[in-house]
Amino acid sequence: KAGVTQTPRYLIKTRGQQVTLSCSPISGHRSVSWYQQTPGQGLQFLFEYFSETQRNKGNFPGRFSGRQFSNSRSEMNVSTLELGDSALYLCASSLGQGVLTEAFFGQGTRLTVV
Amino acid sequence: SQQGEEDPQALSIQEGENATMNCSYKTSINNLQWYRQNSGRGLVHLILIRSNEREKHSGRLRVTLDTSKKSSSLLITASRAADTASYFCATDEATTDSWGKLQFGAGTQVVVTP
């Protein structure tokens, strides 16, 4: 069974630009969650999607958005990039039914904003 | 904000020794998961323990959960150099708005020297 796939693995963007990251969950998993990891703040929850609906959202500005497609693949978008958005962005997939079961993570996308 | 705290922040041991790390959290949970992360890469799922379980084993890993003390511990027996990584605990809070959201601790950095 293929794992969680995130693309691209690395990105370098300029302040003010926007970026789109992609996540393909494990086959059969309908929930995708996104996290930001930085040395200062650790792992912070961004949002979660299930069956194309956002069910939960963390405390991030509106510049961070996401969506999920009918095949459960998800994208997150960050607009008007700031230097502080430099981070490792991780997505996790899980079955999504009821209480959270095992969540499996991708390798992450390393975003550098210059 | 982070749910839990991990102790110690760093641990250095020799191959063959056991490594123990602890995690404390603040709210009622549905379950607690432990992850490993190698040098800025993705999170590898190690084990999930449910709130009604007290102990769980998986290979060289032993996890305990004490919900009365809101704490968990991860024991790695007979450590190997390949166990060098950061270890995180993550909780699924027992609240109505916890869909797909894991609260992570700050992690314990483990270094195993040959």
PDB file of C-alpha atoms in Angstrom:
ATOM      1  CA  LYS A   1       0.000   0.000   0.000  1.00  0.00           C
ATOM      2  CA  ALA A   2       1.482   3.340  -1.024  1.00  0.00           C
ATOM      3  CA  GLY A   3       2.081   5.860   1.727  1.00  0.00           C
ATOM      4  CA  VAL A   4       1.219   9.531   1.890  1.00  0.00           C
ATOM      5  CA  THR A   5       2.781  11.482  -0.959  1.00  0.00           C
ATOM      6  CA  GLN A   6       3.585  15.161  -0.772  1.00  0.00           C
ATOM      7  CA  THR A   7       4.779  17.265  -3.653  1.00  0.00           C
ATOM      8  CA  PRO A   8       6.992  19.080  -4.168  1.00  0.00           C
ATOM      9  CA  ARG A   9       9.607  18.109  -1.597  1.00  0.00           C
ATOM     10  CA  TYR A  10      11.358  21.472  -1.683  1.00  0.00           C
ATOM     11  CA  LEU A  11      10.293  24.957  -2.691  1.00  0.00           C
ATOM     12  CA  ILE A  12      11.970  28.343  -2.666  1.00  0.00           C
ATOM     13  CA  LYS A  13       9.684  31.342  -3.055  1.00  0.00           C
ATOM     14  CA  THR A  14       9.991  35.093  -2.775  1.00  0.00           C
ATOM     15  CA  ARG A  15       8.095  37.211  -0.278  1.00  0.00           C
ATOM     16  CA  GLY A  16       4.696  38.223  -1.627  1.00  0.00           C
ATOM     17  CA  GLN A  17       4.349  35.220  -3.907  1.00  0.00           C
ATOM     18  CA  GLN A  18       1.863  32.438  -3.392  1.00  0.00           C
ATOM     19  CA  VAL A  19       2.445  28.697  -3.225  1.00  0.00           C
ATOM     20  CA  THR A  20       0.388  25.530  -3.580  1.00  0.00           C
ATOM     21  CA  LEU A  21       1.369  22.263  -1.917  1.00  0.00           C
ATOM     22  CA  SER A  22      -0.153  18.894  -2.721  1.00  0.00           C
ATOM     23  CA  CYS A  23      -0.899  15.811  -0.651  1.00  0.00           C
ATOM     24  CA  SER A  24      -2.127  12.417  -1.814  1.00  0.00           C
ATOM     25  CA  PRO A  25      -3.394  10.319   1.105  1.00  0.00           C
ATOM     26  CA  ILE A  26      -3.258   6.586   1.570  1.00  0.00           C
ATOM     27  CA  SER A  27      -5.828   4.799  -0.561  1.00  0.00           C
ATOM     28  CA  GLY A  28      -9.085   4.519   1.353  1.00  0.00           C
ATOM     29  CA  HIS A  29      -8.284   7.353   3.741  1.00  0.00           C
ATOM     30  CA  ARG A  30     -10.738  10.215   3.522  1.00  0.00           C
ATOM     31  CA  SER A  31      -9.273  12.628   6.062  1.00  0.00           C
ATOM     32  CA  VAL A  32      -6.291  14.851   5.340  1.00  0.00           C
ATOM     33  CA  SER A  33      -4.779  17.163   7.946  1.00  0.00           C
ATOM     34  CA  TRP A  34      -2.060  19.741   7.428  1.00  0.00           C
ATOM     35  CA  TYR A  35       0.606  20.842   9.890  1.00  0.00           C
ATOM     36  CA  GLN A  36       3.333  23.444   9.931  1.00  0.00           C
ATOM     37  CA  GLN A  37       6.604  22.612  11.675  1.00  0.00           C
ATOM     38  CA  THR A  38       9.099  25.296  12.655  1.00  0.00           C
ATOM     39  CA  PRO A  39      11.984  25.243  15.148  1.00  0.00           C
ATOM     40  CA  GLY A  40      10.313  27.907  17.263  1.00  0.00           C
ATOM     41  CA  GLN A  41       6.680  26.786  17.312  1.00  0.00           C
ATOM     42  CA  GLY A  42       7.016  23.060  16.758  1.00  0.00           C
ATOM     43  CA  LEU A  43       4.190  21.213  15.042  1.00  0.00           C
ATOM     44  CA  GLN A  44       1.086  23.347  14.608  1.00  0.00           C
ATOM     45  CA  PHE A  45      -2.240  22.179  13.181  1.00  0.00           C
ATOM     46  CA  LEU A  46      -3.429  24.095  10.130  1.00  0.00           C
ATOM     47  CA  PHE A  47      -6.683  22.431   9.031  1.00  0.00           C
ATOM     48  CA  GLU A  48      -8.403  19.149   8.297  1.00  0.00           C
ATOM     49  CA  TYR A  49     -10.536  18.022   5.396  1.00  0.00           C
ATOM     50  CA  PHE A  50     -12.908  15.099   5.116  1.00  0.00           C
ATOM     51  CA  SER A  51     -15.006  14.304   2.053  1.00  0.00           C
ATOM     52  CA  GLU A  52     -14.151  17.666   0.503  1.00  0.00           C
ATOM     53  CA  THR A  53     -15.288  19.612   3.588  1.00  0.00           C
ATOM     54  CA  GLN A  54     -13.124  21.490   6.029  1.00  0.00           C
ATOM     55  CA  ARG A  55     -14.046  20.146   9.452  1.00  0.00           C
ATOM     56  CA  ASN A  56     -11.451  21.849  11.563  1.00  0.00           C
ATOM     57  CA  LYS A  57      -9.115  24.806  11.397  1.00  0.00           C
ATOM     58  CA  GLY A  58      -6.181  25.947  13.489  1.00  0.00           C
ATOM     59  CA  ASN A  59      -5.128  29.457  14.425  1.00  0.00           C
ATOM     60  CA  PHE A  60      -3.525  30.596  11.216  1.00  0.00           C
ATOM     61  CA  PRO A  61      -4.299  33.726   9.179  1.00  0.00           C
ATOM     62  CA  GLY A  62      -6.600  33.612   6.190  1.00  0.00           C
ATOM     63  CA  ARG A  63      -3.576  33.548   3.879  1.00  0.00           C
ATOM     64  CA  PHE A  64      -3.484  29.825   4.588  1.00  0.00           C
ATOM     65  CA  SER A  65      -6.208  27.911   2.824  1.00  0.00           C
ATOM     66  CA  GLY A  66      -6.838  24.446   1.550  1.00  0.00           C
ATOM     67  CA  ARG A  67      -9.175  22.209  -0.315  1.00  0.00           C
ATOM     68  CA  GLN A  68      -9.849  18.551  -0.904  1.00  0.00           C
ATOM     69  CA  PHE A  69     -10.893  16.847  -4.082  1.00  0.00           C
ATOM     70  CA  SER A  70     -13.317  14.001  -4.624  1.00  0.00           C
ATOM     71  CA  ASN A  71     -10.426  11.505  -4.743  1.00  0.00           C
ATOM     72  CA  SER A  72      -9.349  12.735  -1.264  1.00  0.00           C
ATOM     73  CA  ARG A  73      -6.217  14.437  -2.578  1.00  0.00           C
ATOM     74  CA  SER A  74      -5.694  17.763  -0.870  1.00  0.00           C
ATOM     75  CA  GLU A  75      -3.929  20.996  -1.617  1.00  0.00           C
ATOM     76  CA  MET A  76      -2.968  23.843   0.631  1.00  0.00           C
ATOM     77  CA  ASN A  77      -2.287  27.333  -0.565  1.00  0.00           C
ATOM     78  CA  VAL A  78      -0.397  30.149   1.087  1.00  0.00           C
ATOM     79  CA  SER A  79      -0.818  33.585  -0.422  1.00  0.00           C
ATOM     80  CA  THR A  80       1.305  36.680   0.064  1.00  0.00           C
ATOM     81  CA  LEU A  81       4.183  34.724   1.500  1.00  0.00           C
ATOM     82  CA  GLU A  82       6.102  36.098   4.458  1.00  0.00           C
ATOM     83  CA  LEU A  83       9.568  35.139   5.673  1.00  0.00           C
ATOM     84  CA  GLY A  84       7.961  33.538   8.729  1.00  0.00           C
ATOM     85  CA  ASP A  85       6.122  31.066   6.517  1.00  0.00           C
ATOM     86  CA  SER A  86       9.390  29.224   5.961  1.00  0.00           C
ATOM     87  CA  ALA A  87       8.740  25.813   7.452  1.00  0.00           C
ATOM     88  CA  LEU A  88       8.277  22.127   6.864  1.00  0.00           C
ATOM     89  CA  TYR A  89       4.660  21.509   5.868  1.00  0.00           C
ATOM     90  CA  LEU A  90       3.367  18.045   6.654  1.00  0.00           C
ATOM     91  CA  CYS A  91       0.151  16.379   5.730  1.00  0.00           C
ATOM     92  CA  ALA A  92      -1.357  13.377   7.451  1.00  0.00           C
ATOM     93  CA  SER A  93      -4.012  10.984   6.276  1.00  0.00           C
ATOM     94  CA  SER A  94      -6.365   8.876   8.328  1.00  0.00           C
ATOM     95  CA  LEU A  95      -9.603   7.013   7.872  1.00  0.00           C
ATOM     96  CA  GLY A  96     -11.512   9.971   9.260  1.00  0.00           C
ATOM     97  CA  GLN A  97     -14.500   8.132  10.660  1.00  0.00           C
ATOM     98  CA  GLY A  98     -15.295   8.776  14.308  1.00  0.00           C
ATOM     99  CA  VAL A  99     -12.452   9.092  16.769  1.00  0.00           C
ATOM    100  CA  LEU A 100      -9.118   9.819  15.119  1.00  0.00           C
ATOM    101  CA  THR A 101      -7.296   6.603  14.318  1.00  0.00           C
ATOM    102  CA  GLU A 102      -3.680   6.259  13.301  1.00  0.00           C
ATOM    103  CA  ALA A 103      -2.561   9.290  11.313  1.00  0.00           C
ATOM    104  CA  PHE A 104       0.166   8.658   8.750  1.00  0.00           C
ATOM    105  CA  PHE A 105       2.377  11.473   7.563  1.00  0.00           C
ATOM    106  CA  GLY A 106       4.067  12.275   4.299  1.00  0.00           C
ATOM    107  CA  GLN A 107       7.715  13.303   3.928  1.00  0.00           C
ATOM    108  CA  GLY A 108       6.744  16.956   3.955  1.00  0.00           C
ATOM    109  CA  THR A 109       7.378  19.950   1.756  1.00  0.00           C
ATOM    110  CA  ARG A 110      10.224  22.199   2.846  1.00  0.00           C
ATOM    111  CA  LEU A 111       9.240  25.772   1.985  1.00  0.00           C
ATOM    112  CA  THR A 112      11.835  28.509   2.100  1.00  0.00           C
ATOM    113  CA  VAL A 113      10.706  32.106   1.653  1.00  0.00           C
ATOM    114  CA  VAL A 114      13.436  34.578   0.698  1.00  0.00           C
TER     115      VAL A 114
ATOM    116  CA  SER B   1      -0.332  26.146  21.428  1.00  0.00           C
ATOM    117  CA  GLN B   2       1.050  22.741  22.248  1.00  0.00           C
ATOM    118  CA  GLN B   3      -0.877  20.253  24.297  1.00  0.00           C
ATOM    119  CA  GLY B   4       1.940  18.392  25.850  1.00  0.00           C
ATOM    120  CA  GLU B   5       5.410  18.562  27.138  1.00  0.00           C
ATOM    121  CA  GLU B   6       8.054  15.959  26.711  1.00  0.00           C
ATOM    122  CA  ASP B   7      10.814  15.062  29.042  1.00  0.00           C
ATOM    123  CA  PRO B   8      13.713  14.986  28.645  1.00  0.00           C
ATOM    124  CA  GLN B   9      14.275  17.427  25.777  1.00  0.00           C
ATOM    125  CA  ALA B  10      17.384  15.475  24.796  1.00  0.00           C
ATOM    126  CA  LEU B  11      18.743  12.048  25.576  1.00  0.00           C
ATOM    127  CA  SER B  12      22.116  10.556  24.720  1.00  0.00           C
ATOM    128  CA  ILE B  13      22.681   6.837  25.208  1.00  0.00           C
ATOM    129  CA  GLN B  14      24.873   4.019  23.922  1.00  0.00           C
ATOM    130  CA  GLU B  15      23.780   1.195  21.706  1.00  0.00           C
ATOM    131  CA  GLY B  16      22.170  -1.590  23.672  1.00  0.00           C
ATOM    132  CA  GLU B  17      20.864   0.689  26.409  1.00  0.00           C
ATOM    133  CA  ASN B  18      17.196   1.459  26.960  1.00  0.00           C
ATOM    134  CA  ALA B  19      15.750   4.897  26.240  1.00  0.00           C
ATOM    135  CA  THR B  20      12.773   6.240  28.142  1.00  0.00           C
ATOM    136  CA  MET B  21      10.946   9.444  27.400  1.00  0.00           C
ATOM    137  CA  ASN B  22       7.842  10.923  28.950  1.00  0.00           C
ATOM    138  CA  CYS B  23       4.951  12.989  27.704  1.00  0.00           C
ATOM    139  CA  SER B  24       2.455  14.993  29.728  1.00  0.00           C
ATOM    140  CA  TYR B  25      -0.723  16.539  28.398  1.00  0.00           C
ATOM    141  CA  LYS B  26      -3.439  18.816  29.668  1.00  0.00           C
ATOM    142  CA  THR B  27      -6.898  17.693  28.580  1.00  0.00           C
ATOM    143  CA  SER B  28      -8.925  14.508  28.305  1.00  0.00           C
ATOM    144  CA  ILE B  29      -7.964  12.481  25.277  1.00  0.00           C
ATOM    145  CA  ASN B  30      -9.340   9.801  22.977  1.00  0.00           C
ATOM    146  CA  ASN B  31      -5.921   8.389  22.242  1.00  0.00           C
ATOM    147  CA  LEU B  32      -2.221   9.186  22.208  1.00  0.00           C
ATOM    148  CA  GLN B  33       0.215   8.440  19.411  1.00  0.00           C
ATOM    149  CA  TRP B  34       4.005   8.378  19.289  1.00  0.00           C
ATOM    150  CA  TYR B  35       5.983   9.372  16.223  1.00  0.00           C
ATOM    151  CA  ARG B  36       9.613   9.377  15.169  1.00  0.00           C
ATOM    152  CA  GLN B  37      11.195  12.015  12.956  1.00  0.00           C
ATOM    153  CA  ASN B  38      14.615  11.764  11.378  1.00  0.00           C
ATOM    154  CA  SER B  39      16.360  15.080  10.789  1.00  0.00           C
ATOM    155  CA  GLY B  40      13.609  17.294   9.379  1.00  0.00           C
ATOM    156  CA  ARG B  41      11.871  14.588   7.402  1.00  0.00           C
ATOM    157  CA  GLY B  42       8.360  13.190   7.718  1.00  0.00           C
ATOM    158  CA  LEU B  43       6.875  11.701  10.870  1.00  0.00           C
ATOM    159  CA  VAL B  44       6.869   7.934  11.147  1.00  0.00           C
ATOM    160  CA  HIS B  45       3.957   6.484  13.124  1.00  0.00           C
ATOM    161  CA  LEU B  46       5.183   4.216  15.922  1.00  0.00           C
ATOM    162  CA  ILE B  47       2.241   3.293  18.088  1.00  0.00           C
ATOM    163  CA  LEU B  48      -1.248   4.393  19.138  1.00  0.00           C
ATOM    164  CA  ILE B  49      -2.642   3.795  22.612  1.00  0.00           C
ATOM    165  CA  ARG B  50      -6.291   4.404  23.381  1.00  0.00           C
ATOM    166  CA  SER B  51      -7.506   6.172  26.500  1.00  0.00           C
ATOM    167  CA  ASN B  52      -8.874   2.913  27.930  1.00  0.00           C
ATOM    168  CA  GLU B  53      -5.542   1.108  27.504  1.00  0.00           C
ATOM    169  CA  ARG B  54      -2.702   1.213  30.003  1.00  0.00           C
ATOM    170  CA  GLU B  55       0.151  -0.439  28.148  1.00  0.00           C
ATOM    171  CA  LYS B  56       0.975  -1.439  24.615  1.00  0.00           C
ATOM    172  CA  HIS B  57       3.932  -3.152  22.979  1.00  0.00           C
ATOM    173  CA  SER B  58       5.266  -3.135  19.448  1.00  0.00           C
ATOM    174  CA  GLY B  59       8.588  -4.821  18.821  1.00  0.00           C
ATOM    175  CA  ARG B  60      11.196  -3.017  20.950  1.00  0.00           C
ATOM    176  CA  LEU B  61       8.711  -0.304  21.902  1.00  0.00           C
ATOM    177  CA  ARG B  62       6.644  -0.190  25.060  1.00  0.00           C
ATOM    178  CA  VAL B  63       4.157   2.587  25.696  1.00  0.00           C
ATOM    179  CA  THR B  64       2.279   3.258  28.891  1.00  0.00           C
ATOM    180  CA  LEU B  65      -0.594   5.629  29.495  1.00  0.00           C
ATOM    181  CA  ASP B  66      -1.799   6.982  32.828  1.00  0.00           C
ATOM    182  CA  THR B  67      -4.905   9.070  32.215  1.00  0.00           C
ATOM    183  CA  SER B  68      -5.210  10.003  35.893  1.00  0.00           C
ATOM    184  CA  LYS B  69      -1.810  11.689  35.701  1.00  0.00           C
ATOM    185  CA  LYS B  70      -2.289  12.754  32.076  1.00  0.00           C
ATOM    186  CA  SER B  71       1.020  11.242  31.113  1.00  0.00           C
ATOM    187  CA  SER B  72       2.544   8.658  28.835  1.00  0.00           C
ATOM    188  CA  SER B  73       5.953   7.095  28.459  1.00  0.00           C
ATOM    189  CA  LEU B  74       7.783   5.521  25.549  1.00  0.00           C
ATOM    190  CA  LEU B  75      10.463   2.928  26.218  1.00  0.00           C
ATOM    191  CA  ILE B  76      12.814   1.789  23.474  1.00  0.00           C
ATOM    192  CA  THR B  77      14.691  -1.309  24.517  1.00  0.00           C
ATOM    193  CA  ALA B  78      18.125  -2.372  23.252  1.00  0.00           C
ATOM    194  CA  SER B  79      18.673   0.893  21.355  1.00  0.00           C
ATOM    195  CA  ARG B  80      20.415   0.939  17.983  1.00  0.00           C
ATOM    196  CA  ALA B  81      22.193   3.759  16.177  1.00  0.00           C
ATOM    197  CA  ALA B  82      19.265   3.775  13.735  1.00  0.00           C
ATOM    198  CA  ASP B  83      16.983   4.854  16.601  1.00  0.00           C
ATOM    199  CA  THR B  84      18.680   8.273  16.575  1.00  0.00           C
ATOM    200  CA  ALA B  85      15.805  10.664  15.894  1.00  0.00           C
ATOM    201  CA  SER B  86      13.332  13.035  17.503  1.00  0.00           C
ATOM    202  CA  TYR B  87      10.354  11.425  19.164  1.00  0.00           C
ATOM    203  CA  PHE B  88       6.999  13.159  19.531  1.00  0.00           C
ATOM    204  CA  CYS B  89       3.848  12.337  21.392  1.00  0.00           C
ATOM    205  CA  ALA B  90       0.564  13.564  19.930  1.00  0.00           C
ATOM    206  CA  THR B  91      -2.863  13.562  21.507  1.00  0.00           C
ATOM    207  CA  ASP B  92      -6.332  13.452  20.046  1.00  0.00           C
ATOM    208  CA  GLU B  93      -8.350  15.594  22.441  1.00  0.00           C
ATOM    209  CA  ALA B  94     -11.760  14.370  23.567  1.00  0.00           C
ATOM    210  CA  THR B  95     -13.595  17.499  22.453  1.00  0.00           C
ATOM    211  CA  THR B  96     -16.300  18.116  19.896  1.00  0.00           C
ATOM    212  CA  ASP B  97     -14.033  20.148  17.620  1.00  0.00           C
ATOM    213  CA  SER B  98     -11.002  17.905  17.491  1.00  0.00           C
ATOM    214  CA  TRP B  99     -11.621  16.488  14.029  1.00  0.00           C
ATOM    215  CA  GLY B 100      -8.364  15.342  12.484  1.00  0.00           C
ATOM    216  CA  LYS B 101      -6.338  17.427  14.904  1.00  0.00           C
ATOM    217  CA  LEU B 102      -3.358  16.119  16.798  1.00  0.00           C
ATOM    218  CA  GLN B 103      -1.713  18.183  19.522  1.00  0.00           C
ATOM    219  CA  PHE B 104       2.026  17.602  19.562  1.00  0.00           C
ATOM    220  CA  GLY B 105       4.607  17.893  22.264  1.00  0.00           C
ATOM    221  CA  ALA B 106       7.945  19.596  21.671  1.00  0.00           C
ATOM    222  CA  GLY B 107       9.715  16.286  21.199  1.00  0.00           C
ATOM    223  CA  THR B 108      12.669  14.442  22.672  1.00  0.00           C
ATOM    224  CA  GLN B 109      15.906  14.300  20.678  1.00  0.00           C
ATOM    225  CA  VAL B 110      17.517  10.903  21.104  1.00  0.00           C
ATOM    226  CA  VAL B 111      21.093  10.212  20.080  1.00  0.00           C
ATOM    227  CA  VAL B 112      22.311   6.626  20.174  1.00  0.00           C
ATOM    228  CA  THR B 113      26.059   6.240  19.845  1.00  0.00           C
ATOM    229  CA  PRO B 114      27.701   2.983  18.703  1.00  0.00           C
TER     230      PRO B 114
END
